[in-house]
Amino acid sequence: MKNGLLQSLQQLVLQSRCAMCQRLSFGLICPDCRRQLETCQLAIPLAFVDMLPLLAWGHYQGPLKQLLGRLKYDQQAQVARLLGQLLGVTWLETQSHHRQPIVVPIPLHKVRQRERGYNQSALIANSFCQFTGLNVMLNGLVRVRATAAQFSLSPQDRLTNVSEAFRVGPELAQKSRGSKIVLLDDIYTTGATINSAVETLSQAGFQVVEIVVVAKA
Ligand SMILES: [Zn+2]
């Protein structure tokens, strides 16, 4: 019995492969890939956009871009856990002592979420909040209409594509006005999506105190 268990454990360990290079690895990613991933980490993670703090773990390039791509295939839960933890470490190092903000991930539209089966930002938000101890509200924001895939649009169309794309979810609507919100997304590119979410929340009386993203383009 004991030997059987040991064998199963050994098989489990030996079967795990690096999420980036697919070589056999003891952890989610192998030491080589870990080192490469760390080259993407920003030296100064905190910036400001329109007076709002924007915290990003890394540059959207090379290994980090590859790992975020992996979120869309298999191993998504494990990759999200790792990314949420990396982001959590950075957040704890730079936090400006907001009292109990609610973490709200940027939602996917229902149709796209059904196609993919999950919202990668929600998975990262869960891990981030487990690590930091913050409260998460996965359905704090709801998409109100599908948006065409951003990459297929010109920069100008990207801006209009996401306008009025969100509404406050029923659970968040019950929270007191003035509640502090941290918005979380996987990638920050033009900022159009985030701006639209900030506007929706502000109009409903909530205070967005920070934006946190895994990667900044
Ligand atoms: Zn590797």
Short mmCIF file of C-alpha atoms and ligand atoms in Angstrom, two decimals:
data_model
loop_
_atom_site.label_atom_id
_atom_site.label_comp_id
_atom_site.label_asym_id
_atom_site.label_seq_id
_atom_site.Cartn_x
_atom_site.Cartn_y
_atom_site.Cartn_z
CA MET A 1 0.00 0.00 0.00
CA LYS A 2 2.75 2.38 1.04
CA ASN A 3 4.84 1.44 -2.00
CA GLY A 4 1.83 1.91 -4.25
CA LEU A 5 1.27 5.40 -2.91
CA LEU A 6 4.95 6.26 -3.32
CA GLN A 7 4.84 5.01 -6.88
CA SER A 8 1.79 7.13 -7.66
CA LEU A 9 3.46 10.17 -6.18
CA GLN A 10 6.62 9.55 -8.19
CA GLN A 11 4.58 9.18 -11.35
CA LEU A 12 2.73 12.38 -10.55
CA VAL A 13 5.97 14.31 -10.06
CA LEU A 14 7.68 12.82 -13.10
CA GLN A 15 4.69 13.45 -15.30
CA SER A 16 4.59 17.15 -14.58
CA ARG A 17 6.00 19.23 -17.39
CA CYS A 18 7.19 22.82 -17.50
CA ALA A 19 4.26 24.99 -18.61
CA MET A 20 6.60 26.92 -20.89
CA CYS A 21 9.11 24.51 -22.49
CA GLN A 22 7.25 21.23 -21.81
CA ARG A 23 10.36 19.55 -20.41
CA LEU A 24 9.92 17.38 -17.30
CA SER A 25 9.96 19.61 -14.28
CA PHE A 26 9.36 19.43 -10.54
CA GLY A 27 7.55 22.75 -10.46
CA LEU A 28 5.02 24.41 -12.74
CA ILE A 29 7.88 25.97 -14.68
CA CYS A 30 11.48 24.74 -14.78
CA PRO A 31 14.36 26.81 -13.30
CA ASP A 32 15.56 27.85 -16.79
CA CYS A 33 12.17 29.22 -17.77
CA ARG A 34 11.75 30.81 -14.35
CA ARG A 35 14.95 32.78 -14.93
CA GLN A 36 13.78 33.81 -18.38
CA LEU A 37 10.40 34.84 -16.99
CA GLU A 38 12.09 37.04 -14.40
CA THR A 39 13.80 39.03 -17.17
CA CYS A 40 10.29 40.31 -18.03
CA GLN A 41 9.71 41.70 -14.53
CA LEU A 42 9.45 45.49 -14.36
CA ALA A 43 12.03 47.26 -12.21
CA ILE A 44 9.44 49.91 -11.38
CA PRO A 45 6.05 48.17 -11.25
CA LEU A 46 4.00 51.21 -10.30
CA ALA A 47 2.96 53.89 -12.79
CA PHE A 48 0.06 56.34 -13.02
CA VAL A 49 -2.57 56.67 -15.73
CA ASP A 50 -5.02 59.54 -15.39
CA MET A 51 -4.04 59.89 -11.71
CA LEU A 52 -4.80 56.22 -11.05
CA PRO A 53 -2.04 53.87 -9.85
CA LEU A 54 -1.35 51.12 -12.38
CA LEU A 55 0.56 48.19 -10.96
CA ALA A 56 2.05 45.73 -13.46
CA TRP A 57 4.26 42.72 -12.80
CA GLY A 58 6.04 42.63 -16.16
CA HIS A 59 6.50 43.63 -19.78
CA TYR A 60 4.13 41.93 -22.21
CA GLN A 61 6.88 40.26 -24.23
CA GLY A 62 8.88 37.05 -24.69
CA PRO A 63 8.41 34.45 -21.96
CA LEU A 64 5.64 36.36 -20.13
CA LYS A 65 3.67 36.76 -23.35
CA GLN A 66 4.16 33.04 -23.97
CA LEU A 67 2.97 32.13 -20.47
CA LEU A 68 -0.12 34.35 -20.75
CA GLY A 69 -0.82 32.58 -24.05
CA ARG A 70 -0.69 29.25 -22.19
CA LEU A 71 -3.60 30.43 -20.09
CA LYS A 72 -5.78 29.92 -23.14
CA TYR A 73 -4.86 26.25 -23.53
CA ASP A 74 -4.30 23.59 -20.93
CA GLN A 75 -2.69 24.16 -17.51
CA GLN A 76 -4.68 27.38 -17.24
CA ALA A 77 -5.47 26.98 -13.55
CA GLN A 78 -1.84 26.36 -12.59
CA VAL A 79 -0.52 29.17 -14.75
CA ALA A 80 -3.12 31.54 -13.31
CA ARG A 81 -2.09 30.52 -9.79
CA LEU A 82 1.55 31.32 -10.51
CA LEU A 83 0.76 34.67 -12.18
CA GLY A 84 -1.60 35.64 -9.36
CA GLN A 85 1.12 34.91 -6.81
CA LEU A 86 3.78 36.90 -8.69
CA LEU A 87 1.37 39.81 -8.88
CA GLY A 88 0.51 39.36 -5.20
CA VAL A 89 4.14 39.61 -4.12
CA THR A 90 4.57 42.83 -6.09
CA TRP A 91 1.31 44.26 -4.74
CA LEU A 92 2.31 43.54 -1.12
CA GLU A 93 5.69 45.21 -1.72
CA THR A 94 4.15 48.37 -3.15
CA GLN A 95 0.78 48.59 -1.41
CA SER A 96 -0.41 51.98 -0.32
CA HIS A 97 -2.60 50.72 2.56
CA HIS A 98 -6.05 50.96 1.07
CA ARG A 99 -8.51 49.64 3.59
CA GLN A 100 -10.13 46.45 2.35
CA PRO A 101 -10.57 47.16 -1.33
CA ILE A 102 -12.68 44.71 -3.34
CA VAL A 103 -10.81 43.11 -6.22
CA VAL A 104 -12.88 42.95 -9.42
CA PRO A 105 -11.53 41.20 -12.53
CA ILE A 106 -12.37 42.51 -15.98
CA PRO A 107 -15.04 40.10 -17.24
CA LEU A 108 -15.23 38.42 -20.61
CA HIS A 109 -18.48 38.59 -22.49
CA LYS A 110 -20.69 35.53 -21.82
CA VAL A 111 -20.35 34.26 -25.37
CA ARG A 112 -16.57 34.39 -25.31
CA GLN A 113 -16.43 32.92 -21.82
CA ARG A 114 -18.61 30.02 -22.99
CA GLU A 115 -16.24 29.42 -25.90
CA ARG A 116 -13.15 29.45 -23.69
CA GLY A 117 -14.78 27.89 -20.64
CA TYR A 118 -13.29 30.36 -18.18
CA ASN A 119 -12.17 33.95 -17.71
CA GLN A 120 -8.40 34.03 -17.29
CA SER A 121 -8.52 37.33 -15.36
CA ALA A 122 -10.93 35.78 -12.84
CA LEU A 123 -8.54 32.85 -12.32
CA ILE A 124 -5.64 35.26 -11.74
CA ALA A 125 -7.81 37.39 -9.42
CA ASN A 126 -8.66 34.32 -7.31
CA SER A 127 -5.01 33.43 -6.88
CA PHE A 128 -4.03 37.07 -6.26
CA CYS A 129 -6.62 37.37 -3.50
CA GLN A 130 -5.72 34.05 -1.89
CA PHE A 131 -2.16 35.33 -1.71
CA THR A 132 -2.85 38.89 -0.54
CA GLY A 133 -5.90 38.15 1.63
CA LEU A 134 -8.00 40.72 -0.25
CA ASN A 135 -11.66 40.12 -1.04
CA VAL A 136 -12.51 39.17 -4.59
CA MET A 137 -15.82 39.70 -6.38
CA LEU A 138 -15.69 37.77 -9.64
CA ASN A 139 -18.99 39.12 -10.97
CA GLY A 140 -18.50 42.70 -9.75
CA LEU A 141 -18.67 43.84 -13.35
CA VAL A 142 -20.74 42.31 -16.13
CA ARG A 143 -20.22 42.72 -19.89
CA VAL A 144 -23.26 44.14 -21.60
CA ARG A 145 -22.33 43.44 -25.19
CA ALA A 146 -19.79 41.40 -27.08
CA THR A 147 -16.82 43.28 -28.45
CA ALA A 148 -14.97 42.27 -31.60
CA ALA A 149 -11.52 40.82 -30.88
CA GLN A 150 -9.34 43.83 -30.10
CA PHE A 151 -6.38 42.74 -32.22
CA SER A 152 -8.51 42.77 -35.37
CA LEU A 153 -9.27 46.48 -34.98
CA SER A 154 -7.43 49.73 -35.63
CA PRO A 155 -6.39 51.71 -32.52
CA GLN A 156 -9.27 54.15 -33.08
CA ASP A 157 -11.83 51.35 -33.40
CA ARG A 158 -10.43 49.74 -30.27
CA LEU A 159 -11.41 52.81 -28.30
CA THR A 160 -15.00 52.83 -29.51
CA ASN A 161 -15.26 49.04 -29.48
CA VAL A 162 -15.31 48.79 -25.70
CA SER A 163 -17.32 51.92 -24.86
CA GLU A 164 -20.17 51.24 -22.47
CA ALA A 165 -19.21 47.59 -22.40
CA PHE A 166 -19.85 47.03 -18.69
CA ARG A 167 -22.43 47.36 -15.97
CA VAL A 168 -22.14 46.84 -12.21
CA GLY A 169 -23.11 43.29 -11.21
CA PRO A 170 -25.98 42.70 -8.73
CA GLU A 171 -23.68 41.58 -5.91
CA LEU A 172 -21.50 44.68 -6.10
CA ALA A 173 -24.55 46.92 -6.49
CA GLN A 174 -25.51 45.94 -2.91
CA LYS A 175 -22.22 47.24 -1.53
CA SER A 176 -22.13 50.72 -0.10
CA ARG A 177 -21.32 53.54 -2.48
CA GLY A 178 -17.79 54.78 -2.08
CA SER A 179 -16.48 51.22 -1.65
CA LYS A 180 -12.90 50.96 -2.86
CA ILE A 181 -12.25 48.79 -5.90
CA VAL A 182 -9.05 47.31 -7.32
CA LEU A 183 -9.53 46.40 -10.99
CA LEU A 184 -7.55 43.39 -12.20
CA ASP A 185 -6.79 42.31 -15.75
CA ASP A 186 -4.26 40.04 -17.42
CA ILE A 187 -2.87 42.53 -19.94
CA TYR A 188 -2.90 46.32 -20.16
CA THR A 189 -2.58 47.58 -23.73
CA THR A 190 -4.35 50.76 -24.82
CA GLY A 191 -6.17 51.14 -21.51
CA ALA A 192 -9.50 51.50 -23.32
CA THR A 193 -11.09 48.47 -21.65
CA ILE A 194 -9.91 49.50 -18.19
CA ASN A 195 -11.02 53.11 -18.71
CA SER A 196 -14.47 51.94 -19.66
CA ALA A 197 -14.66 49.80 -16.50
CA VAL A 198 -13.41 52.68 -14.33
CA GLU A 199 -16.04 54.96 -15.82
CA THR A 200 -18.85 52.48 -15.19
CA LEU A 201 -17.79 52.02 -11.55
CA SER A 202 -17.28 55.74 -10.94
CA GLN A 203 -20.68 56.58 -12.35
CA ALA A 204 -22.21 54.04 -9.96
CA GLY A 205 -20.47 55.78 -7.04
CA PHE A 206 -17.60 53.36 -6.47
CA GLN A 207 -14.02 54.47 -6.04
CA VAL A 208 -11.45 52.69 -8.19
CA VAL A 209 -8.23 53.02 -6.19
CA GLU A 210 -5.85 50.94 -8.28
CA ILE A 211 -5.47 48.91 -11.45
CA VAL A 212 -3.38 45.75 -11.27
CA VAL A 213 -2.31 43.75 -14.32
CA VAL A 214 0.09 40.90 -14.93
CA ALA A 215 1.62 42.49 -18.03
CA LYS A 216 1.84 45.90 -19.60
CA ALA A 217 2.32 46.25 -23.36
ZN ZN B 1 10.89 25.26 -18.92
#
